[in-house]
Amino acid sequence: MKNLDGDILIRYETPRDYEYITQINNAAFGQKNEGLLVENLRKTVLFNPRLSLVAEYKSSLIGHILFYPIKIKNDSLEFNSLALAPMSVLPEYQNKGVGGGLIRQGLKTAGELGFKSVIVLGHAQYYPKFGFEPASRWKIKPPFPVEDKYFMAQELVPGALKNTGGVVEYPVEFNEV
Ligand SMILES: CC(C)(COP(=O)(O)OP(=O)(O)OC[C@H]1O[C@@H](n2cnc3c(N)ncnc32)[C@H](O)[C@@H]1OP(=O)(O)O)[C@@H](O)C(=O)NCCC(=O)NCCS
Protein backbone atom coordinates (compact mmCIF):
# COMPACT_ATOMS: atom_id res chain seq x y z
CA MET A 1 0.00 0.00 0.00
CA LYS A 2 1.27 3.47 -0.83
CA ASN A 3 2.49 5.62 2.08
CA LEU A 4 1.59 3.13 4.77
CA ASP A 5 4.35 1.90 7.01
CA GLY A 6 3.50 -1.76 7.39
CA ASP A 7 1.12 -4.31 6.03
CA ILE A 8 -2.60 -4.06 5.57
CA LEU A 9 -4.54 -7.23 6.21
CA ILE A 10 -7.76 -7.66 4.25
CA ARG A 11 -10.03 -10.27 5.81
CA TYR A 12 -13.70 -10.96 6.27
CA GLU A 13 -15.63 -9.66 9.26
CA THR A 14 -16.24 -11.42 12.55
CA PRO A 15 -18.71 -10.36 15.29
CA ARG A 16 -16.04 -8.48 17.24
CA ASP A 17 -15.67 -6.13 14.22
CA TYR A 18 -19.32 -5.05 14.06
CA GLU A 19 -19.11 -1.85 16.12
CA TYR A 20 -15.89 -0.75 14.41
CA ILE A 21 -17.42 -1.30 10.95
CA THR A 22 -20.30 0.99 11.91
CA GLN A 23 -17.84 3.60 13.18
CA ILE A 24 -15.75 3.48 9.98
CA ASN A 25 -18.87 4.00 7.87
CA ASN A 26 -20.04 6.86 10.09
CA ALA A 27 -16.65 8.57 9.91
CA ALA A 28 -16.15 8.10 6.16
CA PHE A 29 -19.63 9.25 5.15
CA GLY A 30 -20.09 11.82 7.90
CA GLN A 31 -23.55 10.42 8.65
CA LYS A 32 -25.09 7.29 10.14
CA ASN A 33 -27.05 5.95 7.15
CA GLU A 34 -24.41 3.63 5.71
CA GLY A 35 -23.37 2.16 9.06
CA LEU A 36 -27.02 1.48 9.79
CA LEU A 37 -27.47 -0.05 6.34
CA VAL A 38 -24.66 -2.54 7.04
CA GLU A 39 -26.20 -3.39 10.44
CA ASN A 40 -29.62 -3.94 8.88
CA LEU A 41 -28.32 -6.02 5.97
CA ARG A 42 -26.35 -8.18 8.41
CA LYS A 43 -29.66 -9.35 9.90
CA THR A 44 -30.92 -10.69 6.54
CA VAL A 45 -30.52 -14.23 5.22
CA LEU A 46 -28.68 -13.19 2.07
CA PHE A 47 -25.91 -11.45 4.00
CA ASN A 48 -22.63 -13.32 3.62
CA PRO A 49 -19.88 -12.33 6.08
CA ARG A 50 -17.31 -13.48 3.54
CA LEU A 51 -18.41 -10.56 1.38
CA SER A 52 -18.12 -8.06 4.24
CA LEU A 53 -14.39 -7.33 4.24
CA VAL A 54 -12.35 -5.21 6.59
CA ALA A 55 -8.91 -3.65 6.20
CA GLU A 56 -6.82 -4.07 9.33
CA TYR A 57 -3.71 -1.98 9.97
CA LYS A 58 -1.61 -2.33 13.10
CA SER A 59 -4.44 -4.24 14.83
CA SER A 60 -7.05 -1.54 14.06
CA LEU A 61 -9.77 -1.55 11.45
CA ILE A 62 -9.43 1.30 8.94
CA GLY A 63 -11.67 0.27 6.05
CA HIS A 64 -14.72 -1.80 5.13
CA ILE A 65 -16.51 -2.99 2.00
CA LEU A 66 -19.74 -4.92 1.58
CA PHE A 67 -21.05 -6.87 -1.39
CA TYR A 68 -24.71 -7.83 -1.17
CA PRO A 69 -26.79 -10.04 -3.51
CA ILE A 70 -29.25 -8.24 -5.79
CA LYS A 71 -31.30 -9.07 -8.87
CA ILE A 72 -31.50 -7.56 -12.32
CA LYS A 73 -35.07 -7.98 -13.57
CA ASN A 74 -36.81 -7.47 -16.87
CA ASP A 75 -40.31 -8.36 -18.05
CA SER A 76 -39.59 -12.07 -18.39
CA LEU A 77 -36.31 -12.90 -16.65
CA GLU A 78 -34.23 -12.18 -13.59
CA PHE A 79 -30.50 -12.51 -13.03
CA ASN A 80 -28.45 -12.71 -9.84
CA SER A 81 -25.77 -10.15 -9.27
CA LEU A 82 -24.01 -8.39 -6.39
CA ALA A 83 -24.10 -4.77 -5.29
CA LEU A 84 -20.88 -3.21 -4.03
CA ALA A 85 -22.25 -1.00 -1.24
CA PRO A 86 -21.28 0.62 0.94
CA MET A 87 -17.51 1.00 1.11
CA SER A 88 -15.59 3.24 3.48
CA VAL A 89 -12.08 4.09 4.55
CA LEU A 90 -11.34 6.19 7.67
CA PRO A 91 -10.65 9.77 6.48
CA GLU A 92 -7.07 9.79 7.81
CA TYR A 93 -6.26 6.64 5.78
CA GLN A 94 -7.87 7.63 2.48
CA ASN A 95 -5.90 7.88 -0.77
CA LYS A 96 -3.38 5.29 0.35
CA GLY A 97 -4.69 2.37 -1.67
CA VAL A 98 -6.78 0.82 1.10
CA GLY A 99 -10.04 1.14 -0.85
CA GLY A 100 -8.42 -0.39 -3.92
CA GLY A 101 -7.20 -3.33 -1.85
CA LEU A 102 -10.69 -3.92 -0.49
CA ILE A 103 -12.27 -3.78 -3.94
CA ARG A 104 -9.75 -6.17 -5.52
CA GLN A 105 -10.02 -8.71 -2.72
CA GLY A 106 -13.82 -8.40 -2.73
CA LEU A 107 -14.06 -9.00 -6.47
CA LYS A 108 -11.79 -12.04 -6.14
CA THR A 109 -13.84 -13.49 -3.29
CA ALA A 110 -17.11 -12.81 -5.11
CA GLY A 111 -15.82 -14.73 -8.12
CA GLU A 112 -14.69 -17.62 -5.92
CA LEU A 113 -18.17 -17.75 -4.35
CA GLY A 114 -19.71 -18.12 -7.80
CA PHE A 115 -21.01 -14.60 -8.39
CA LYS A 116 -20.75 -13.58 -12.02
CA SER A 117 -21.12 -9.81 -11.93
CA VAL A 118 -21.04 -6.76 -9.65
CA ILE A 119 -22.99 -3.49 -9.79
CA VAL A 120 -21.94 -0.26 -8.12
CA LEU A 121 -23.42 3.20 -7.76
CA GLY A 122 -20.69 5.70 -7.03
CA HIS A 123 -17.77 7.88 -7.99
CA ALA A 124 -17.39 7.84 -11.78
CA GLN A 125 -13.65 8.56 -11.57
CA TYR A 126 -12.91 5.86 -9.01
CA TYR A 127 -14.57 2.54 -9.84
CA PRO A 128 -13.46 2.34 -13.51
CA LYS A 129 -9.91 1.85 -12.16
CA PHE A 130 -11.10 -1.54 -10.96
CA GLY A 131 -12.84 -2.67 -14.12
CA PHE A 132 -16.28 -1.09 -13.76
CA GLU A 133 -18.02 0.44 -16.79
CA PRO A 134 -21.35 2.23 -17.12
CA ALA A 135 -24.05 -0.42 -16.70
CA SER A 136 -25.90 1.15 -19.62
CA ARG A 137 -23.45 -0.78 -21.80
CA TRP A 138 -25.51 -3.88 -20.94
CA LYS A 139 -28.85 -1.99 -20.79
CA ILE A 140 -28.88 -2.41 -17.01
CA LYS A 141 -30.67 0.44 -15.27
CA PRO A 142 -30.95 1.66 -11.68
CA PRO A 143 -34.39 1.76 -10.03
CA PHE A 144 -33.98 5.53 -9.52
CA PRO A 145 -32.90 8.35 -11.80
CA VAL A 146 -29.14 8.83 -11.85
CA GLU A 147 -26.67 9.91 -14.49
CA ASP A 148 -25.34 6.99 -16.56
CA LYS A 149 -21.73 7.37 -15.53
CA TYR A 150 -22.43 6.82 -11.83
CA PHE A 151 -24.20 3.50 -12.27
CA MET A 152 -21.61 0.89 -13.19
CA ALA A 153 -21.17 -2.84 -13.58
CA GLN A 154 -18.49 -5.39 -14.27
CA GLU A 155 -18.47 -9.00 -15.36
CA LEU A 156 -16.53 -11.42 -13.15
CA VAL A 157 -17.09 -14.07 -15.81
CA PRO A 158 -16.67 -12.87 -19.40
CA GLY A 159 -20.04 -12.47 -21.09
CA ALA A 160 -21.99 -12.86 -17.83
CA LEU A 161 -23.98 -9.65 -18.37
CA LYS A 162 -24.78 -10.31 -22.02
CA ASN A 163 -28.55 -10.13 -22.50
CA THR A 164 -29.24 -9.34 -18.85
CA GLY A 165 -30.70 -5.91 -19.58
CA GLY A 166 -33.22 -4.84 -16.97
CA VAL A 167 -33.66 -2.89 -13.78
CA VAL A 168 -31.65 -3.59 -10.63
CA GLU A 169 -33.74 -4.45 -7.59
CA TYR A 170 -32.14 -3.54 -4.28
CA PRO A 171 -33.35 -5.08 -1.01
CA VAL A 172 -35.74 -2.90 0.99
CA GLU A 173 -33.04 -2.16 3.57
CA PHE A 174 -31.46 0.19 1.04
CA ASN A 175 -34.62 2.34 1.01
CA GLU A 176 -34.94 2.44 4.78
CA VAL A 177 -31.82 4.46 5.58
C1 LIG B 1 -14.12 6.27 -1.78
C2 LIG B 1 -13.17 5.63 -0.75
C3 LIG B 1 -13.78 4.34 -0.20
C4 LIG B 1 -11.86 5.30 -1.49
O1 LIG B 1 -10.97 4.66 -0.60
P1 LIG B 1 -9.43 5.07 -0.60
O2 LIG B 1 -8.70 4.12 0.26
O3 LIG B 1 -9.33 6.52 -0.26
O4 LIG B 1 -9.07 4.86 -2.14
P2 LIG B 1 -7.71 4.43 -2.79
O5 LIG B 1 -6.58 4.94 -1.96
O6 LIG B 1 -7.74 3.02 -3.17
O7 LIG B 1 -7.79 5.23 -4.14
C5 LIG B 1 -7.57 6.59 -4.09
C6 LIG B 1 -8.01 7.18 -5.41
O8 LIG B 1 -9.42 7.36 -5.37
C7 LIG B 1 -9.71 8.68 -5.66
N1 LIG B 1 -10.89 9.07 -4.88
C8 LIG B 1 -11.07 9.03 -3.56
N2 LIG B 1 -12.27 9.54 -3.24
C9 LIG B 1 -12.85 9.91 -4.41
C10 LIG B 1 -14.06 10.54 -4.74
N3 LIG B 1 -14.93 10.91 -3.81
N4 LIG B 1 -14.33 10.75 -6.04
C11 LIG B 1 -13.46 10.41 -6.99
N5 LIG B 1 -12.26 9.85 -6.73
C12 LIG B 1 -11.98 9.60 -5.45
C13 LIG B 1 -8.51 9.47 -5.26
O9 LIG B 1 -8.45 10.68 -5.98
C14 LIG B 1 -7.37 8.53 -5.63
O10 LIG B 1 -7.04 8.63 -6.99
P3 LIG B 1 -5.55 8.25 -7.53
O11 LIG B 1 -5.34 6.80 -7.23
O12 LIG B 1 -5.64 8.54 -8.99
O13 LIG B 1 -4.62 9.12 -6.78
C15 LIG B 1 -12.84 6.57 0.42
O14 LIG B 1 -12.31 7.76 -0.11
C16 LIG B 1 -14.05 6.89 1.30
O15 LIG B 1 -14.30 6.20 2.27
N6 LIG B 1 -14.77 7.97 0.96
C17 LIG B 1 -15.95 8.38 1.73
C18 LIG B 1 -17.08 7.40 1.59
C19 LIG B 1 -17.41 7.11 0.13
O16 LIG B 1 -17.51 8.03 -0.69
N7 LIG B 1 -17.62 5.80 -0.19
C20 LIG B 1 -17.90 5.35 -1.53
C21 LIG B 1 -19.30 5.63 -1.91
S1 LIG B 1 -19.52 5.32 -3.66
mmCIF file of C-alpha atoms and ligand atoms in Angstrom:
data_model
loop_
_atom_site.group_PDB
_atom_site.id
_atom_site.type_symbol
_atom_site.label_atom_id
_atom_site.label_comp_id
_atom_site.label_asym_id
_atom_site.label_seq_id
_atom_site.Cartn_x
_atom_site.Cartn_y
_atom_site.Cartn_z
ATOM 1 C CA MET A 1 0.000 0.000 0.000
ATOM 2 C CA LYS A 2 1.268 3.471 -0.828
ATOM 3 C CA ASN A 3 2.494 5.617 2.077
ATOM 4 C CA LEU A 4 1.592 3.132 4.775
ATOM 5 C CA ASP A 5 4.346 1.900 7.007
ATOM 6 C CA GLY A 6 3.496 -1.762 7.391
ATOM 7 C CA ASP A 7 1.123 -4.313 6.028
ATOM 8 C CA ILE A 8 -2.603 -4.057 5.569
ATOM 9 C CA LEU A 9 -4.538 -7.227 6.207
ATOM 10 C CA ILE A 10 -7.764 -7.662 4.251
ATOM 11 C CA ARG A 11 -10.028 -10.270 5.807
ATOM 12 C CA TYR A 12 -13.703 -10.961 6.270
ATOM 13 C CA GLU A 13 -15.629 -9.657 9.260
ATOM 14 C CA THR A 14 -16.236 -11.415 12.552
ATOM 15 C CA PRO A 15 -18.707 -10.361 15.290
ATOM 16 C CA ARG A 16 -16.039 -8.482 17.242
ATOM 17 C CA ASP A 17 -15.670 -6.131 14.224
ATOM 18 C CA TYR A 18 -19.323 -5.047 14.058
ATOM 19 C CA GLU A 19 -19.106 -1.853 16.121
ATOM 20 C CA TYR A 20 -15.894 -0.752 14.405
ATOM 21 C CA ILE A 21 -17.422 -1.304 10.954
ATOM 22 C CA THR A 22 -20.299 0.993 11.907
ATOM 23 C CA GLN A 23 -17.836 3.597 13.182
ATOM 24 C CA ILE A 24 -15.751 3.484 9.980
ATOM 25 C CA ASN A 25 -18.867 4.002 7.869
ATOM 26 C CA ASN A 26 -20.037 6.864 10.090
ATOM 27 C CA ALA A 27 -16.647 8.570 9.911
ATOM 28 C CA ALA A 28 -16.150 8.097 6.164
ATOM 29 C CA PHE A 29 -19.629 9.250 5.146
ATOM 30 C CA GLY A 30 -20.095 11.824 7.905
ATOM 31 C CA GLN A 31 -23.545 10.419 8.651
ATOM 32 C CA LYS A 32 -25.090 7.291 10.138
ATOM 33 C CA ASN A 33 -27.048 5.953 7.150
ATOM 34 C CA GLU A 34 -24.408 3.630 5.707
ATOM 35 C CA GLY A 35 -23.372 2.160 9.063
ATOM 36 C CA LEU A 36 -27.019 1.479 9.795
ATOM 37 C CA LEU A 37 -27.468 -0.053 6.344
ATOM 38 C CA VAL A 38 -24.662 -2.541 7.043
ATOM 39 C CA GLU A 39 -26.195 -3.386 10.443
ATOM 40 C CA ASN A 40 -29.624 -3.938 8.876
ATOM 41 C CA LEU A 41 -28.319 -6.024 5.973
ATOM 42 C CA ARG A 42 -26.353 -8.182 8.409
ATOM 43 C CA LYS A 43 -29.664 -9.348 9.897
ATOM 44 C CA THR A 44 -30.916 -10.688 6.544
ATOM 45 C CA VAL A 45 -30.517 -14.231 5.217
ATOM 46 C CA LEU A 46 -28.680 -13.193 2.071
ATOM 47 C CA PHE A 47 -25.914 -11.447 4.003
ATOM 48 C CA ASN A 48 -22.629 -13.318 3.621
ATOM 49 C CA PRO A 49 -19.876 -12.328 6.083
ATOM 50 C CA ARG A 50 -17.305 -13.481 3.538
ATOM 51 C CA LEU A 51 -18.413 -10.564 1.379
ATOM 52 C CA SER A 52 -18.115 -8.061 4.241
ATOM 53 C CA LEU A 53 -14.395 -7.326 4.242
ATOM 54 C CA VAL A 54 -12.345 -5.212 6.589
ATOM 55 C CA ALA A 55 -8.911 -3.651 6.196
ATOM 56 C CA GLU A 56 -6.821 -4.070 9.333
ATOM 57 C CA TYR A 57 -3.713 -1.983 9.968
ATOM 58 C CA LYS A 58 -1.609 -2.334 13.097
ATOM 59 C CA SER A 59 -4.436 -4.237 14.828
ATOM 60 C CA SER A 60 -7.047 -1.538 14.062
ATOM 61 C CA LEU A 61 -9.769 -1.546 11.445
ATOM 62 C CA ILE A 62 -9.425 1.298 8.936
ATOM 63 C CA GLY A 63 -11.672 0.266 6.051
ATOM 64 C CA HIS A 64 -14.715 -1.796 5.134
ATOM 65 C CA ILE A 65 -16.508 -2.993 2.003
ATOM 66 C CA LEU A 66 -19.742 -4.916 1.577
ATOM 67 C CA PHE A 67 -21.047 -6.871 -1.394
ATOM 68 C CA TYR A 68 -24.713 -7.826 -1.166
ATOM 69 C CA PRO A 69 -26.792 -10.042 -3.509
ATOM 70 C CA ILE A 70 -29.252 -8.242 -5.790
ATOM 71 C CA LYS A 71 -31.297 -9.066 -8.873
ATOM 72 C CA ILE A 72 -31.497 -7.561 -12.317
ATOM 73 C CA LYS A 73 -35.067 -7.977 -13.573
ATOM 74 C CA ASN A 74 -36.815 -7.467 -16.872
ATOM 75 C CA ASP A 75 -40.315 -8.364 -18.048
ATOM 76 C CA SER A 76 -39.592 -12.070 -18.393
ATOM 77 C CA LEU A 77 -36.307 -12.904 -16.651
ATOM 78 C CA GLU A 78 -34.231 -12.184 -13.587
ATOM 79 C CA PHE A 79 -30.501 -12.507 -13.031
ATOM 80 C CA ASN A 80 -28.448 -12.713 -9.844
ATOM 81 C CA SER A 81 -25.769 -10.146 -9.269
ATOM 82 C CA LEU A 82 -24.015 -8.393 -6.393
ATOM 83 C CA ALA A 83 -24.100 -4.768 -5.287
ATOM 84 C CA LEU A 84 -20.881 -3.215 -4.029
ATOM 85 C CA ALA A 85 -22.245 -1.003 -1.237
ATOM 86 C CA PRO A 86 -21.276 0.620 0.945
ATOM 87 C CA MET A 87 -17.512 1.004 1.112
ATOM 88 C CA SER A 88 -15.593 3.238 3.477
ATOM 89 C CA VAL A 89 -12.079 4.090 4.554
ATOM 90 C CA LEU A 90 -11.339 6.185 7.666
ATOM 91 C CA PRO A 91 -10.647 9.765 6.481
ATOM 92 C CA GLU A 92 -7.070 9.785 7.811
ATOM 93 C CA TYR A 93 -6.263 6.635 5.784
ATOM 94 C CA GLN A 94 -7.873 7.628 2.483
ATOM 95 C CA ASN A 95 -5.905 7.876 -0.770
ATOM 96 C CA LYS A 96 -3.376 5.288 0.349
ATOM 97 C CA GLY A 97 -4.690 2.366 -1.670
ATOM 98 C CA VAL A 98 -6.784 0.819 1.103
ATOM 99 C CA GLY A 99 -10.041 1.138 -0.853
ATOM 100 C CA GLY A 100 -8.424 -0.389 -3.918
ATOM 101 C CA GLY A 101 -7.200 -3.327 -1.851
ATOM 102 C CA LEU A 102 -10.690 -3.918 -0.486
ATOM 103 C CA ILE A 103 -12.272 -3.779 -3.945
ATOM 104 C CA ARG A 104 -9.746 -6.168 -5.521
ATOM 105 C CA GLN A 105 -10.018 -8.709 -2.716
ATOM 106 C CA GLY A 106 -13.821 -8.397 -2.725
ATOM 107 C CA LEU A 107 -14.063 -8.997 -6.471
ATOM 108 C CA LYS A 108 -11.786 -12.036 -6.138
ATOM 109 C CA THR A 109 -13.839 -13.494 -3.288
ATOM 110 C CA ALA A 110 -17.106 -12.810 -5.113
ATOM 111 C CA GLY A 111 -15.822 -14.731 -8.123
ATOM 112 C CA GLU A 112 -14.694 -17.625 -5.916
ATOM 113 C CA LEU A 113 -18.168 -17.751 -4.354
ATOM 114 C CA GLY A 114 -19.711 -18.116 -7.804
ATOM 115 C CA PHE A 115 -21.014 -14.601 -8.386
ATOM 116 C CA LYS A 116 -20.746 -13.580 -12.017
ATOM 117 C CA SER A 117 -21.120 -9.807 -11.930
ATOM 118 C CA VAL A 118 -21.039 -6.763 -9.654
ATOM 119 C CA ILE A 119 -22.990 -3.489 -9.791
ATOM 120 C CA VAL A 120 -21.938 -0.259 -8.122
ATOM 121 C CA LEU A 121 -23.422 3.204 -7.760
ATOM 122 C CA GLY A 122 -20.692 5.699 -7.027
ATOM 123 C CA HIS A 123 -17.771 7.881 -7.993
ATOM 124 C CA ALA A 124 -17.391 7.843 -11.781
ATOM 125 C CA GLN A 125 -13.649 8.558 -11.569
ATOM 126 C CA TYR A 126 -12.914 5.859 -9.012
ATOM 127 C CA TYR A 127 -14.570 2.539 -9.836
ATOM 128 C CA PRO A 128 -13.462 2.336 -13.515
ATOM 129 C CA LYS A 129 -9.912 1.845 -12.156
ATOM 130 C CA PHE A 130 -11.095 -1.541 -10.957
ATOM 131 C CA GLY A 131 -12.840 -2.674 -14.125
ATOM 132 C CA PHE A 132 -16.283 -1.086 -13.761
ATOM 133 C CA GLU A 133 -18.024 0.440 -16.794
ATOM 134 C CA PRO A 134 -21.351 2.228 -17.117
ATOM 135 C CA ALA A 135 -24.051 -0.425 -16.697
ATOM 136 C CA SER A 136 -25.901 1.145 -19.617
ATOM 137 C CA ARG A 137 -23.452 -0.783 -21.804
ATOM 138 C CA TRP A 138 -25.513 -3.876 -20.941
ATOM 139 C CA LYS A 139 -28.855 -1.988 -20.788
ATOM 140 C CA ILE A 140 -28.878 -2.412 -17.010
ATOM 141 C CA LYS A 141 -30.666 0.440 -15.266
ATOM 142 C CA PRO A 142 -30.953 1.663 -11.680
ATOM 143 C CA PRO A 143 -34.386 1.757 -10.027
ATOM 144 C CA PHE A 144 -33.984 5.527 -9.520
ATOM 145 C CA PRO A 145 -32.902 8.353 -11.800
ATOM 146 C CA VAL A 146 -29.140 8.829 -11.854
ATOM 147 C CA GLU A 147 -26.665 9.908 -14.491
ATOM 148 C CA ASP A 148 -25.338 6.988 -16.556
ATOM 149 C CA LYS A 149 -21.725 7.371 -15.527
ATOM 150 C CA TYR A 150 -22.434 6.822 -11.828
ATOM 151 C CA PHE A 151 -24.201 3.496 -12.271
ATOM 152 C CA MET A 152 -21.606 0.890 -13.188
ATOM 153 C CA ALA A 153 -21.166 -2.841 -13.583
ATOM 154 C CA GLN A 154 -18.494 -5.391 -14.266
ATOM 155 C CA GLU A 155 -18.469 -9.002 -15.360
ATOM 156 C CA LEU A 156 -16.528 -11.424 -13.152
ATOM 157 C CA VAL A 157 -17.088 -14.074 -15.811
ATOM 158 C CA PRO A 158 -16.668 -12.873 -19.403
ATOM 159 C CA GLY A 159 -20.039 -12.471 -21.090
ATOM 160 C CA ALA A 160 -21.990 -12.859 -17.831
ATOM 161 C CA LEU A 161 -23.977 -9.652 -18.373
ATOM 162 C CA LYS A 162 -24.776 -10.309 -22.016
ATOM 163 C CA ASN A 163 -28.548 -10.135 -22.500
ATOM 164 C CA THR A 164 -29.235 -9.337 -18.851
ATOM 165 C CA GLY A 165 -30.700 -5.909 -19.584
ATOM 166 C CA GLY A 166 -33.216 -4.837 -16.967
ATOM 167 C CA VAL A 167 -33.657 -2.891 -13.776
ATOM 168 C CA VAL A 168 -31.651 -3.587 -10.630
ATOM 169 C CA GLU A 169 -33.736 -4.446 -7.593
ATOM 170 C CA TYR A 170 -32.140 -3.536 -4.279
ATOM 171 C CA PRO A 171 -33.350 -5.082 -1.011
ATOM 172 C CA VAL A 172 -35.740 -2.895 0.988
ATOM 173 C CA GLU A 173 -33.036 -2.162 3.567
ATOM 174 C CA PHE A 174 -31.458 0.195 1.039
ATOM 175 C CA ASN A 175 -34.615 2.342 1.011
ATOM 176 C CA GLU A 176 -34.942 2.440 4.780
ATOM 177 C CA VAL A 177 -31.822 4.457 5.578
HETATM 178 C C1 LIG B 1 -14.118 6.273 -1.776
HETATM 179 C C2 LIG B 1 -13.172 5.627 -0.751
HETATM 180 C C3 LIG B 1 -13.779 4.343 -0.197
HETATM 181 C C4 LIG B 1 -11.858 5.299 -1.494
HETATM 182 O O1 LIG B 1 -10.970 4.662 -0.598
HETATM 183 P P1 LIG B 1 -9.431 5.073 -0.596
HETATM 184 O O2 LIG B 1 -8.701 4.117 0.261
HETATM 185 O O3 LIG B 1 -9.325 6.519 -0.260
HETATM 186 O O4 LIG B 1 -9.073 4.856 -2.144
HETATM 187 P P2 LIG B 1 -7.707 4.433 -2.792
HETATM 188 O O5 LIG B 1 -6.580 4.942 -1.960
HETATM 189 O O6 LIG B 1 -7.740 3.021 -3.167
HETATM 190 O O7 LIG B 1 -7.788 5.230 -4.142
HETATM 191 C C5 LIG B 1 -7.572 6.589 -4.094
HETATM 192 C C6 LIG B 1 -8.014 7.180 -5.405
HETATM 193 O O8 LIG B 1 -9.417 7.360 -5.369
HETATM 194 C C7 LIG B 1 -9.713 8.685 -5.659
HETATM 195 N N1 LIG B 1 -10.893 9.070 -4.884
HETATM 196 C C8 LIG B 1 -11.073 9.033 -3.561
HETATM 197 N N2 LIG B 1 -12.271 9.540 -3.238
HETATM 198 C C9 LIG B 1 -12.849 9.915 -4.406
HETATM 199 C C10 LIG B 1 -14.059 10.538 -4.736
HETATM 200 N N3 LIG B 1 -14.927 10.911 -3.806
HETATM 201 N N4 LIG B 1 -14.335 10.748 -6.040
HETATM 202 C C11 LIG B 1 -13.456 10.407 -6.993
HETATM 203 N N5 LIG B 1 -12.264 9.849 -6.735
HETATM 204 C C12 LIG B 1 -11.976 9.599 -5.451
HETATM 205 C C13 LIG B 1 -8.510 9.473 -5.258
HETATM 206 O O9 LIG B 1 -8.450 10.682 -5.982
HETATM 207 C C14 LIG B 1 -7.366 8.526 -5.628
HETATM 208 O O10 LIG B 1 -7.045 8.627 -6.995
HETATM 209 P P3 LIG B 1 -5.552 8.246 -7.532
HETATM 210 O O11 LIG B 1 -5.336 6.797 -7.234
HETATM 211 O O12 LIG B 1 -5.636 8.536 -8.992
HETATM 212 O O13 LIG B 1 -4.616 9.120 -6.777
HETATM 213 C C15 LIG B 1 -12.839 6.569 0.417
HETATM 214 O O14 LIG B 1 -12.312 7.762 -0.109
HETATM 215 C C16 LIG B 1 -14.046 6.890 1.297
HETATM 216 O O15 LIG B 1 -14.305 6.201 2.273
HETATM 217 N N6 LIG B 1 -14.765 7.971 0.963
HETATM 218 C C17 LIG B 1 -15.947 8.375 1.726
HETATM 219 C C18 LIG B 1 -17.076 7.396 1.593
HETATM 220 C C19 LIG B 1 -17.412 7.110 0.126
HETATM 221 O O16 LIG B 1 -17.510 8.030 -0.694
HETATM 222 N N7 LIG B 1 -17.615 5.803 -0.192
HETATM 223 C C20 LIG B 1 -17.896 5.347 -1.532
HETATM 224 C C21 LIG B 1 -19.301 5.630 -1.911
HETATM 225 S S1 LIG B 1 -19.518 5.322 -3.660
#
